[in-house]
Short mmCIF file of C-alpha atoms in Angstrom, two decimals:
data_model
loop_
_atom_site.label_atom_id
_atom_site.label_comp_id
_atom_site.label_asym_id
_atom_site.label_seq_id
_atom_site.Cartn_x
_atom_site.Cartn_y
_atom_site.Cartn_z
CA UNK U 1222 -45.67 46.37 -40.62
CA UNK U 1223 -47.58 48.19 -43.40
CA UNK U 1224 -46.89 51.94 -43.23
CA UNK U 1225 -49.01 54.62 -44.95
CA UNK U 1226 -47.31 57.28 -47.14
CA UNK U 1227 -46.78 60.54 -45.30
CA UNK U 1228 -49.10 62.41 -47.78
CA UNK U 1229 -51.88 60.29 -47.04
CA UNK U 1230 -51.42 60.57 -43.33
CA UNK U 1231 -51.56 64.40 -43.67
CA UNK U 1232 -54.48 64.07 -45.72
CA UNK U 1233 -56.35 61.92 -43.44
CA UNK U 1234 -55.37 64.15 -40.43
CA UNK U 1235 -56.61 67.30 -42.30
CA UNK U 1236 -59.88 65.48 -43.11
CA UNK U 1237 -60.79 64.60 -39.66
CA UNK U 1238 -59.61 68.08 -38.37
CA UNK U 1239 -61.90 69.76 -40.96
CA UNK U 1240 -65.10 67.48 -40.55
CA UNK U 1241 -65.37 66.40 -36.94
CA UNK U 1242 -69.25 66.58 -36.99
CA UNK U 1243 -69.09 63.33 -39.09
CA UNK U 1244 -68.10 61.19 -36.04
CA UNK U 1245 -70.57 63.00 -33.69
CA UNK U 1246 -73.37 62.46 -36.26
CA UNK U 1247 -72.63 58.86 -36.47
CA UNK U 1248 -72.75 58.49 -32.67
CA UNK U 1249 -75.92 60.52 -32.36
CA UNK U 1250 -78.00 58.56 -34.99
CA UNK U 1251 -77.40 55.41 -32.89
CA UNK U 1252 -78.29 57.23 -29.62
CA UNK U 1253 -74.75 57.74 -28.00
CA UNK U 1254 -74.15 59.27 -24.81
CA UNK U 1255 -73.14 62.64 -26.27
CA UNK U 1256 -76.91 63.26 -27.29
CA UNK U 1257 -78.50 66.01 -25.58
CA UNK U 1258 -82.14 66.07 -24.45
CA UNK U 1259 -83.76 69.36 -23.67
CA UNK U 1260 -86.90 69.66 -21.81
CA UNK U 1261 -89.21 72.77 -21.56
CA UNK U 1262 -90.93 73.00 -18.32
CA UNK U 1263 -89.92 72.13 -14.81
CA UNK U 1264 -93.36 70.94 -13.38
CA UNK U 1265 -94.14 67.33 -12.51
CA UNK U 1266 -94.21 66.53 -16.35
CA UNK U 1267 -90.87 67.99 -17.13
CA UNK U 1268 -89.29 66.43 -14.13
CA UNK U 1269 -90.91 63.09 -14.56
CA UNK U 1270 -89.61 62.92 -18.06
CA UNK U 1271 -86.00 63.48 -16.85
CA UNK U 1272 -86.50 60.89 -13.73
CA UNK U 1273 -87.86 58.18 -16.11
CA UNK U 1274 -85.19 58.55 -18.65
CA UNK U 1275 -82.60 58.13 -16.00
CA UNK U 1276 -84.30 55.15 -14.38
CA UNK U 1277 -85.00 53.37 -17.54
CA UNK U 1278 -81.83 53.92 -19.32
CA UNK U 1279 -79.12 51.59 -18.00
CA UNK U 1280 -76.83 51.74 -21.18
CA UNK U 1281 -76.91 55.47 -21.95
CA UNK U 1282 -76.43 58.58 -20.13
CA UNK U 1283 -77.52 61.53 -22.33
CA UNK U 1284 -77.04 65.07 -21.13
CA UNK U 1285 -80.46 66.54 -20.14
CA UNK U 1286 -81.14 70.25 -19.91
CA UNK U 1287 -84.50 71.72 -18.42
CA UNK U 1288 -85.64 75.14 -19.13
CA UNK U 1289 -87.95 76.92 -16.68
CA UNK U 1290 -89.09 80.33 -17.59
CA UNK U 1291 -89.92 81.32 -13.92
CA UNK U 1292 -87.31 81.54 -11.08
CA UNK U 1293 -88.53 78.47 -9.39
CA UNK U 1294 -89.21 74.94 -10.33
CA UNK U 1295 -92.67 73.22 -10.01
CA UNK U 1296 -94.83 74.69 -12.74
CA UNK U 1297 -98.44 74.79 -11.51
CA UNK U 1298 -97.19 73.13 -8.22
CA UNK U 1299 -96.56 76.16 -5.99
CA UNK U 1300 -97.26 77.52 -2.45
CA UNK U 1301 -98.37 80.94 -1.17
CA UNK U 1302 -97.40 82.31 2.44
CA UNK U 1303 -100.03 83.97 4.36
CA UNK U 1304 -99.21 85.16 7.74
CA UNK U 1305 -96.04 83.17 7.88
CA UNK U 1306 -98.00 79.87 6.87
CA UNK U 1307 -97.37 78.25 3.49
CA UNK U 1308 -100.47 76.78 1.71
CA UNK U 1309 -100.95 75.06 -1.56
CA UNK U 1310 -101.75 77.47 -4.13
CA UNK U 1311 -101.86 75.36 -7.43
CA UNK U 1312 -102.32 71.62 -7.83
CA UNK U 1313 -103.23 70.65 -4.19
CA UNK U 1314 -104.48 67.18 -3.80
CA UNK U 1315 -103.28 63.56 -4.50
CA UNK U 1316 -105.55 60.46 -4.76
CA UNK U 1317 -104.43 57.51 -2.53
CA UNK U 1318 -103.89 55.39 -5.73
CA UNK U 1319 -101.62 58.16 -7.40
CA UNK U 1320 -98.66 55.61 -7.43
CA UNK U 1321 -96.17 57.59 -9.21
CA UNK U 1322 -96.72 60.45 -6.61
CA UNK U 1323 -96.51 58.05 -3.90
CA UNK U 1324 -93.25 56.62 -5.10
CA UNK U 1325 -91.86 59.88 -5.78
CA UNK U 1326 -92.51 60.74 -2.09
CA UNK U 1327 -90.83 57.69 -0.69
CA UNK U 1328 -88.01 57.92 -3.10
CA UNK U 1329 -87.27 61.69 -2.17
CA UNK U 1330 -87.69 61.05 1.65
CA UNK U 1331 -90.67 63.48 1.56
CA UNK U 1332 -93.45 63.26 3.97
CA UNK U 1333 -97.10 62.63 2.87
CA UNK U 1334 -99.58 64.73 4.77
CA UNK U 1335 -102.97 63.17 5.45
CA UNK U 1336 -105.88 65.34 6.83
CA UNK U 1337 -106.66 64.85 10.41
CA UNK U 1338 -110.07 63.41 11.30
CA UNK U 1339 -111.54 67.01 11.97
CA UNK U 1340 -110.20 68.25 8.66
CA UNK U 1341 -111.72 65.29 6.70
CA UNK U 1342 -115.14 65.89 8.40
CA UNK U 1343 -115.59 69.41 7.58
CA UNK U 1344 -119.12 70.75 6.89
CA UNK U 1345 -120.27 71.57 3.53
CA UNK U 1346 -122.74 74.06 2.31
CA UNK U 1347 -124.03 74.42 -1.15
CA UNK U 1348 -124.96 77.94 -1.86
CA UNK U 1349 -127.35 79.00 -4.66
CA UNK U 1350 -127.27 82.68 -4.21
CA UNK U 1351 -130.12 82.85 -2.04
CA UNK U 1352 -129.45 80.27 0.68
CA UNK U 1353 -127.96 77.19 1.48
CA UNK U 1354 -129.77 74.35 -0.50
CA UNK U 1355 -127.55 71.71 1.33
CA UNK U 1356 -125.63 72.29 4.60
CA UNK U 1357 -124.15 69.52 6.63
CA UNK U 1358 -123.26 69.47 10.46
CA UNK U 1359 -120.04 70.99 11.66
CA UNK U 1360 -118.19 68.76 14.27
CA UNK U 1361 -115.60 71.39 15.29
CA UNK U 1362 -114.12 68.87 17.51
CA UNK U 1363 -110.52 67.73 18.58
CA UNK U 1364 -112.33 64.41 19.70
CA UNK U 1365 -112.00 61.77 16.76
CA UNK U 1366 -115.33 59.84 18.02
CA UNK U 1367 -117.17 62.87 17.84
CA UNK U 1368 -116.09 63.68 14.34
CA UNK U 1369 -116.93 60.15 13.14
CA UNK U 1370 -120.29 60.40 14.67
CA UNK U 1371 -120.97 63.75 12.72
CA UNK U 1372 -119.62 62.29 9.56
CA UNK U 1373 -121.98 59.15 10.07
CA UNK U 1374 -124.92 61.64 10.43
CA UNK U 1375 -123.78 63.90 7.36
CA UNK U 1376 -123.79 60.60 5.37
CA UNK U 1377 -127.29 59.56 6.29
CA UNK U 1378 -128.27 63.30 5.59
CA UNK U 1379 -126.74 63.13 2.07
CA UNK U 1380 -128.17 59.82 1.43
CA UNK U 1381 -131.68 60.86 2.34
CA UNK U 1382 -131.26 63.78 -0.30
CA UNK U 1383 -129.46 61.73 -3.00
CA UNK U 1384 -130.40 58.19 -2.33
CA UNK U 1385 -128.83 55.21 -4.22
CA UNK U 1386 -127.36 57.63 -6.79
CA UNK U 1387 -124.54 58.23 -4.51
CA UNK U 1388 -123.65 54.42 -4.47
CA UNK U 1389 -124.18 54.55 -8.40
CA UNK U 1390 -121.66 57.60 -8.58
CA UNK U 1391 -119.03 55.77 -6.28
CA UNK U 1392 -119.22 52.83 -8.43
CA UNK U 1393 -118.72 54.83 -11.65
CA UNK U 1394 -115.58 56.53 -10.13
CA UNK U 1395 -114.19 53.17 -8.79
CA UNK U 1396 -114.65 51.39 -12.40
CA UNK U 1397 -112.76 54.47 -13.91
CA UNK U 1398 -109.99 54.51 -11.44
CA UNK U 1399 -109.52 50.52 -11.79
CA UNK U 1400 -109.03 51.25 -15.66
CA UNK U 1401 -106.57 54.06 -14.87
CA UNK U 1402 -104.50 51.56 -12.95
CA UNK U 1403 -103.59 49.57 -16.01
CA UNK U 1404 -100.91 52.38 -16.56
CA UNK U 1405 -98.95 51.16 -13.59
CA UNK U 1406 -98.54 47.54 -15.00
CA UNK U 1407 -95.05 46.46 -15.75
CA UNK U 1408 -93.35 47.53 -18.80
CA UNK U 1409 -92.98 43.82 -20.11
CA UNK U 1410 -96.85 43.86 -20.68
CA UNK U 1411 -97.58 47.60 -21.20
CA UNK U 1412 -96.96 49.07 -24.63
CA UNK U 1413 -95.14 52.46 -25.48
CA UNK U 1414 -97.95 54.54 -26.95
CA UNK U 1415 -97.36 56.97 -29.86
CA UNK U 1416 -100.64 58.79 -29.41
CA UNK U 1417 -103.09 59.69 -26.60
CA UNK U 1418 -106.04 58.11 -28.28
CA UNK U 1419 -103.87 54.75 -28.48
CA UNK U 1420 -103.08 55.14 -24.72
CA UNK U 1421 -106.66 55.76 -23.63
CA UNK U 1422 -108.18 53.07 -25.79
CA UNK U 1423 -105.68 50.48 -24.37
CA UNK U 1424 -106.91 51.21 -20.90
CA UNK U 1425 -110.76 51.40 -21.97
CA UNK U 1426 -110.92 55.03 -21.14
CA UNK U 1427 -111.12 56.53 -24.56
CA UNK U 1428 -115.02 56.56 -24.81
CA UNK U 1429 -115.53 58.80 -21.95
CA UNK U 1430 -113.70 61.53 -23.72
CA UNK U 1431 -116.32 61.57 -26.50
CA UNK U 1432 -119.40 62.59 -24.49
CA UNK U 1433 -119.93 65.07 -21.48
CA UNK U 1434 -119.92 63.99 -17.70
CA UNK U 1435 -123.59 64.82 -17.54
CA UNK U 1436 -124.49 62.66 -20.58
CA UNK U 1437 -122.48 59.70 -19.03
CA UNK U 1438 -124.12 60.07 -15.58
CA UNK U 1439 -127.67 60.42 -17.01
CA UNK U 1440 -127.65 58.07 -19.65
CA UNK U 1441 -125.20 55.39 -18.52
CA UNK U 1442 -125.11 55.49 -14.81
CA UNK U 1443 -128.44 56.90 -14.32
CA UNK U 1444 -127.85 59.31 -11.48
CA UNK U 1445 -130.79 61.45 -10.14
CA UNK U 1446 -130.82 64.98 -11.78
CA UNK U 1447 -130.52 66.50 -8.34
CA UNK U 1448 -127.36 64.77 -7.50
CA UNK U 1449 -125.91 66.12 -10.93
CA UNK U 1450 -127.20 69.58 -10.26
CA UNK U 1451 -125.81 69.87 -6.96
CA UNK U 1452 -123.00 67.68 -5.62
CA UNK U 1453 -121.40 66.63 -9.02
CA UNK U 1454 -121.66 70.15 -10.24
CA UNK U 1455 -119.86 71.51 -7.01
CA UNK U 1456 -117.13 68.91 -7.28
CA UNK U 1457 -116.54 69.78 -11.11
CA UNK U 1458 -116.53 73.56 -10.38
CA UNK U 1459 -114.00 73.12 -7.54
CA UNK U 1460 -111.72 70.81 -9.17
CA UNK U 1461 -111.71 72.17 -12.71
CA UNK U 1462 -113.70 75.23 -12.46
CA UNK U 1463 -116.46 74.03 -15.05
CA UNK U 1464 -119.78 72.50 -14.92
CA UNK U 1465 -120.83 68.83 -15.34
CA UNK U 1466 -120.88 69.50 -18.99
CA UNK U 1467 -117.14 68.83 -19.13
CA UNK U 1468 -115.97 65.82 -21.02
CA UNK U 1469 -116.57 62.34 -19.10
CA UNK U 1470 -113.13 61.44 -18.23
CA UNK U 1471 -111.96 64.70 -16.90
CA UNK U 1472 -115.39 64.54 -14.91
CA UNK U 1473 -114.70 61.17 -13.37
CA UNK U 1474 -111.31 62.21 -12.40
CA UNK U 1475 -112.63 65.22 -10.79
CA UNK U 1476 -115.15 63.12 -8.93
CA UNK U 1477 -112.19 60.79 -7.89
CA UNK U 1478 -110.76 63.86 -6.26
CA UNK U 1479 -113.46 64.33 -3.90
CA UNK U 1480 -113.27 60.87 -2.28
CA UNK U 1481 -111.47 59.86 0.89
CA UNK U 1482 -107.72 59.40 1.66
CA UNK U 1483 -106.52 62.40 -0.34
CA UNK U 1484 -103.09 63.57 0.72
CA UNK U 1485 -100.47 66.07 -0.04
CA UNK U 1486 -96.68 66.61 0.29
CA UNK U 1487 -95.74 68.15 3.59
CA UNK U 1488 -94.39 71.52 2.95
CA UNK U 1489 -95.66 71.56 -0.85
CA UNK U 1490 -96.13 69.25 -3.71
CA UNK U 1491 -93.53 71.22 -5.82
CA UNK U 1492 -91.04 69.40 -3.63
CA UNK U 1493 -91.60 66.50 -5.88
CA UNK U 1494 -90.43 68.21 -8.98
CA UNK U 1495 -87.36 69.73 -7.23
CA UNK U 1496 -86.38 66.39 -5.90
CA UNK U 1497 -86.63 64.56 -9.25
CA UNK U 1498 -84.69 67.26 -10.87
CA UNK U 1499 -81.93 67.08 -8.18
CA UNK U 1500 -81.42 63.36 -8.46
CA UNK U 1501 -81.72 63.11 -12.29
CA UNK U 1502 -78.36 64.69 -13.16
CA UNK U 1503 -80.00 67.64 -14.88
CA UNK U 1504 -78.66 70.85 -16.15
CA UNK U 1505 -81.22 73.41 -15.01
CA UNK U 1506 -81.77 76.81 -16.57
CA UNK U 1507 -83.98 78.79 -14.22
CA UNK U 1508 -85.60 82.24 -15.58
CA UNK U 1509 -84.98 81.17 -19.24
CA UNK U 1510 -87.80 81.21 -21.47
CA UNK U 1511 -87.61 79.29 -24.81
CA UNK U 1512 -88.70 81.44 -27.71
CA UNK U 1513 -88.12 79.38 -30.91
CA UNK U 1514 -87.50 75.55 -31.65
CA UNK U 1515 -86.00 74.80 -35.08
CA UNK U 1516 -85.31 71.46 -36.48
CA UNK U 1517 -82.00 71.66 -38.38
CA UNK U 1518 -81.56 67.96 -39.77
CA UNK U 1519 -79.56 66.27 -37.17
CA UNK U 1520 -80.73 68.28 -34.14
CA UNK U 1521 -83.08 70.82 -32.90
CA UNK U 1522 -81.73 74.37 -32.08
CA UNK U 1523 -83.53 76.05 -29.09
CA UNK U 1524 -83.09 79.85 -28.61
CA UNK U 1525 -84.09 81.47 -25.56
CA UNK U 1526 -85.38 85.09 -24.60
CA UNK U 1527 -81.72 85.55 -23.27
CA UNK U 1528 -80.37 85.27 -26.74
CA UNK U 1529 -78.69 81.90 -25.84
CA UNK U 1530 -79.04 78.90 -28.37
CA UNK U 1531 -78.86 75.37 -27.46
CA UNK U 1532 -78.51 72.23 -29.85
CA UNK U 1533 -80.51 69.21 -28.89
CA UNK U 1534 -81.09 65.89 -30.42
CA UNK U 1535 -84.38 65.25 -28.56
CA UNK U 1536 -86.72 68.08 -27.26
CA UNK U 1537 -89.53 67.62 -24.97
CA UNK U 1538 -92.29 70.39 -24.51
CA UNK U 1539 -93.56 69.68 -21.00
CA UNK U 1540 -95.61 72.76 -20.54
CA UNK U 1541 -98.96 73.73 -22.22
CA UNK U 1542 -98.38 75.36 -25.37
CA UNK U 1543 -101.75 77.05 -25.37
CA UNK U 1544 -100.70 80.45 -23.98
CA UNK U 1545 -97.02 80.36 -25.11
CA UNK U 1546 -95.43 81.88 -28.10
CA UNK U 1547 -92.86 79.34 -28.96
CA UNK U 1548 -92.11 79.56 -32.56
CA UNK U 1549 -91.73 76.27 -34.41
CA UNK U 1550 -89.72 75.72 -37.75
CA UNK U 1551 -91.04 73.88 -39.46
CA UNK U 1552 -94.59 74.40 -38.15
CA UNK U 1553 -96.26 71.86 -35.93
CA UNK U 1554 -100.10 71.10 -35.88
CA UNK U 1555 -101.64 71.20 -32.44
CA UNK U 1556 -105.52 71.44 -32.09
CA UNK U 1557 -106.77 74.77 -30.82
CA UNK U 1558 -107.38 74.53 -26.95
CA UNK U 1559 -108.66 77.21 -24.63
CA UNK U 1560 -107.34 77.14 -20.95
CA UNK U 1561 -109.71 77.26 -18.04
CA UNK U 1562 -108.39 80.18 -15.74
CA UNK U 1563 -109.00 79.68 -12.06
CA UNK U 1564 -108.46 82.70 -9.76
CA UNK U 1565 -107.22 81.83 -6.35
CA UNK U 1566 -107.72 84.37 -3.82
CA UNK U 1567 -106.10 83.98 -0.26
CA UNK U 1568 -107.67 85.96 2.59
CA UNK U 1569 -106.73 86.11 6.11
CA UNK U 1570 -109.55 87.90 8.15
CA UNK U 1571 -112.99 86.88 8.83
CA UNK U 1572 -115.79 85.90 6.57
CA UNK U 1573 -119.12 88.02 6.82
CA UNK U 1574 -122.18 86.09 7.76
CA UNK U 1575 -124.61 88.94 6.67
CA UNK U 1576 -123.33 88.15 3.07
CA UNK U 1577 -125.09 84.66 3.31
CA UNK U 1578 -127.99 85.94 5.36
CA UNK U 1579 -126.78 84.56 8.57
CA UNK U 1580 -126.18 85.93 11.93
CA UNK U 1581 -123.03 84.56 13.13
CA UNK U 1582 -119.86 83.28 11.61
CA UNK U 1583 -120.19 79.91 13.28
CA UNK U 1584 -123.25 79.20 11.06
CA UNK U 1585 -121.15 79.42 7.89
CA UNK U 1586 -119.98 75.83 6.72
CA UNK U 1587 -116.20 75.42 6.47
CA UNK U 1588 -116.58 74.67 2.73
CA UNK U 1589 -118.90 76.94 0.87
CA UNK U 1590 -119.53 75.63 -2.73
CA UNK U 1591 -121.83 76.73 -5.34
CA UNK U 1592 -124.18 75.60 -8.14
CA UNK U 1593 -123.74 76.46 -11.67
CA UNK U 1594 -125.08 80.03 -11.98
CA UNK U 1595 -123.39 82.76 -14.13
CA UNK U 1596 -124.56 85.38 -11.46
CA UNK U 1597 -122.61 83.70 -8.50
CA UNK U 1598 -119.23 85.66 -8.16
CA UNK U 1599 -117.10 82.76 -6.65
CA UNK U 1600 -116.96 78.94 -6.96
CA UNK U 1601 -115.99 78.11 -3.51
CA UNK U 1602 -114.69 79.46 -0.27
CA UNK U 1603 -112.89 77.19 2.10
CA UNK U 1604 -111.10 77.63 5.48
CA UNK U 1605 -107.42 76.82 5.23
CA UNK U 1606 -106.52 77.70 8.90
CA UNK U 1607 -108.23 78.85 11.80
CA UNK U 1608 -105.98 80.91 14.27
CA UNK U 1609 -108.76 81.92 16.54
CA UNK U 1610 -112.59 82.85 16.24
CA UNK U 1611 -111.73 86.23 14.71
CA UNK U 1612 -108.70 85.22 12.60
CA UNK U 1613 -108.75 82.79 9.82
CA UNK U 1614 -107.15 82.11 6.34
CA UNK U 1615 -109.49 81.30 3.51
CA UNK U 1616 -108.92 80.25 -0.03
CA UNK U 1617 -111.45 81.36 -2.56
CA UNK U 1618 -111.84 79.80 -6.10
CA UNK U 1619 -113.53 82.10 -8.70
CA UNK U 1620 -113.69 82.15 -12.71
CA UNK U 1621 -113.06 86.01 -12.73
CA UNK U 1622 -110.79 88.09 -10.58
CA UNK U 1623 -112.28 89.05 -7.10
CA UNK U 1624 -112.54 92.77 -6.82
CA UNK U 1625 -111.90 94.62 -3.59
CA UNK U 1626 -115.40 95.48 -3.32
CA UNK U 1627 -116.65 92.16 -3.88
CA UNK U 1628 -114.37 90.90 -1.25
CA UNK U 1629 -115.14 93.46 1.23
CA UNK U 1630 -118.86 92.43 0.76
CA UNK U 1631 -117.97 88.89 1.50
CA UNK U 1632 -115.34 89.53 4.23
CA UNK U 1633 -115.90 91.86 7.27
CA UNK U 1634 -112.24 91.64 8.06
CA UNK U 1635 -109.34 91.32 5.56
CA UNK U 1636 -105.85 91.61 7.02
CA UNK U 1637 -104.08 90.18 4.23
CA UNK U 1638 -104.98 89.27 0.46
CA UNK U 1639 -103.04 87.38 -2.16
CA UNK U 1640 -104.34 86.93 -5.73
CA UNK U 1641 -103.20 84.29 -8.07
CA UNK U 1642 -104.42 83.83 -11.73
CA UNK U 1643 -103.83 80.22 -13.02
CA UNK U 1644 -103.97 78.91 -16.67
CA UNK U 1645 -104.76 75.82 -14.66
CA UNK U 1646 -106.23 73.20 -17.15
CA UNK U 1647 -107.87 72.88 -20.34
CA UNK U 1648 -111.50 73.84 -20.95
CA UNK U 1649 -112.97 70.64 -21.45
CA UNK U 1650 -115.61 69.93 -24.07
CA UNK U 1651 -116.56 66.67 -25.69
CA UNK U 1652 -115.69 65.06 -28.00
CA UNK U 1653 -112.12 65.93 -27.14
CA UNK U 1654 -109.40 66.30 -29.69
CA UNK U 1655 -105.74 65.47 -28.87
CA UNK U 1656 -102.51 66.92 -29.77
CA UNK U 1657 -99.97 64.38 -30.69
CA UNK U 1658 -97.16 62.88 -28.42
CA UNK U 1659 -94.73 63.29 -31.35
CA UNK U 1660 -95.10 66.66 -32.85
CA UNK U 1661 -93.07 66.26 -35.91
CA UNK U 1662 -92.65 62.68 -36.55
CA UNK U 1663 -89.18 62.72 -35.42
CA UNK U 1664 -87.97 63.63 -31.97
CA UNK U 1665 -90.11 66.50 -30.71
CA UNK U 1666 -92.40 65.40 -28.05
CA UNK U 1667 -95.32 66.99 -26.07
CA UNK U 1668 -95.99 65.69 -22.83
CA UNK U 1669 -99.13 67.92 -22.17
CA UNK U 1670 -101.14 66.55 -25.08
CA UNK U 1671 -102.54 63.97 -22.50
CA UNK U 1672 -104.22 67.09 -20.63
CA UNK U 1673 -107.32 66.77 -22.92
CA UNK U 1674 -108.16 63.45 -21.19
CA UNK U 1675 -107.57 64.79 -17.68
CA UNK U 1676 -105.33 67.26 -15.91
CA UNK U 1677 -103.69 66.28 -12.62
CA UNK U 1678 -100.22 65.96 -11.29
CA UNK U 1679 -100.61 61.94 -11.61
CA UNK U 1680 -101.85 62.09 -15.15
CA UNK U 1681 -98.94 64.27 -16.03
CA UNK U 1682 -96.52 61.78 -14.37
CA UNK U 1683 -98.22 58.96 -16.23
CA UNK U 1684 -98.00 60.76 -19.57
CA UNK U 1685 -94.37 61.66 -18.99
CA UNK U 1686 -93.35 57.95 -18.06
CA UNK U 1687 -94.76 57.17 -21.56
CA UNK U 1688 -92.85 59.99 -23.35
CA UNK U 1689 -89.66 58.72 -21.58
CA UNK U 1690 -90.17 55.28 -23.05
CA UNK U 1691 -91.00 56.62 -26.43
CA UNK U 1692 -87.68 58.55 -26.54
CA UNK U 1693 -85.76 55.49 -25.48
CA UNK U 1694 -87.53 53.28 -27.86
CA UNK U 1695 -87.39 55.75 -30.80
CA UNK U 1696 -84.21 57.51 -30.45
CA UNK U 1697 -82.06 55.05 -28.36
CA UNK U 1698 -83.57 52.06 -29.90
CA UNK U 1699 -83.83 50.55 -26.54
CA UNK U 1700 -86.76 49.08 -24.61
CA UNK U 1701 -87.37 50.48 -21.22
CA UNK U 1702 -86.58 47.95 -18.48
CA UNK U 1703 -88.00 47.67 -14.98
CA UNK U 1704 -87.74 45.24 -11.94
CA UNK U 1705 -90.09 42.42 -12.53
CA UNK U 1706 -92.32 43.34 -9.71
CA UNK U 1707 -93.55 46.53 -11.42
CA UNK U 1708 -97.46 46.19 -10.67
CA UNK U 1709 -98.62 49.74 -9.54
CA UNK U 1710 -95.09 51.04 -9.20
CA UNK U 1711 -93.22 53.79 -11.25
CA UNK U 1712 -90.26 51.53 -11.18
CA UNK U 1713 -88.42 54.21 -9.30
CA UNK U 1714 -85.90 51.90 -7.92
CA UNK U 1715 -84.46 48.53 -8.17
CA UNK U 1716 -87.43 47.36 -6.14
CA UNK U 1717 -90.91 48.45 -5.83
CA UNK U 1718 -91.14 51.68 -3.88
CA UNK U 1719 -94.93 51.93 -3.45
CA UNK U 1720 -96.21 51.86 0.03
CA UNK U 1721 -99.89 52.77 0.99
CA UNK U 1722 -100.24 56.35 2.41
#
């Protein structure tokens, strides 16, 4: 047997003890299990990245850290408690073809909540500041057949007012949704996208970001101006706090969020994020805001407001950078973007019919929406729960904070009031400019770059899935894998998880 001289053995031992990072660096560059992925933000985007990293990676098990500046997870998915009842305060509704959310619900044994027939046939009033230019019938019945009859007559009433433009609008929405469904195709045929533009062009959606919704509906779909002024504007104001001049794709997504079959997670949509984090073997750091991200060659150093420092080979920003003060070294280039703030005011009490020029509360529609007029102080007022004829919980959306004086003029009784100011979504303006998915050309990723196309829970999940695949292909050098039957699924288990809600 060949024996090394004692001096050489001592030198080798000294070398290994003095330079242990050489071994670690070699492992990291090839995507070893000792790599650390740090995710900033615990909303649907950040939790989905963690989930898909675990789901798609069968040969590697990196350490995943999630940092959340607040004391709870969920990001812009949150609930508020009024009178002992919990209501959605942030992202509230899911489309029946939001397949990632549907799969999450099944995977996590959550319960999907579908509105009852009485809830889905609520009366609508469009208020212009002087009166209701549109006012549908209110069934207010526990009998399903009665609600269906009322819904039928309301449909006739709206058709009489807007004509075949309603059918054209529905066709436009269906066409857009069908294009979006391409993002659920199996990974065998669906590329990994390195830019938002590339991702949108592949699905045939990019052109919609280059013009306003109003331009698309007037020039392309040929909708009647009255429908755009009233119903379309009402929908975009409620869903995005903006007029029909928002960019086309965001507008189309907004219109899709007003159709039938909408649902939510029983107990709060935030449970999706919490559940995904729980099953993804994540080290969660609550109430720890990241102050700076510095690239130091082989890794990123993240420093928090608590004075802690973390070394991460891969870093994912899964929260909007628009109103954060994270310091990047070297600097990253992100287009300036203004967030649209929505003020959600929850009131338990009773609305004042005199404010609307009416004599009785029963004459007020269950959903009061408004046209685009800068003098109108609110976007919408909707009933969340009716306890009795004099005790109701309402949600009020507005662009500005609602003062006590204003609330006292709208409500004759206020037992409880909760105000929330959300930096809810981008202020959309065509043509949209997109931040890069890869912020530095290395391994610093930005999930929320996709939000300039559209901002929903599902679009965040779709973007997060692509980011997870980017990380696996670029850092670990691995193609994401998935069961062969992946059509319209999130590949969340060894078999398709989707079931219609």
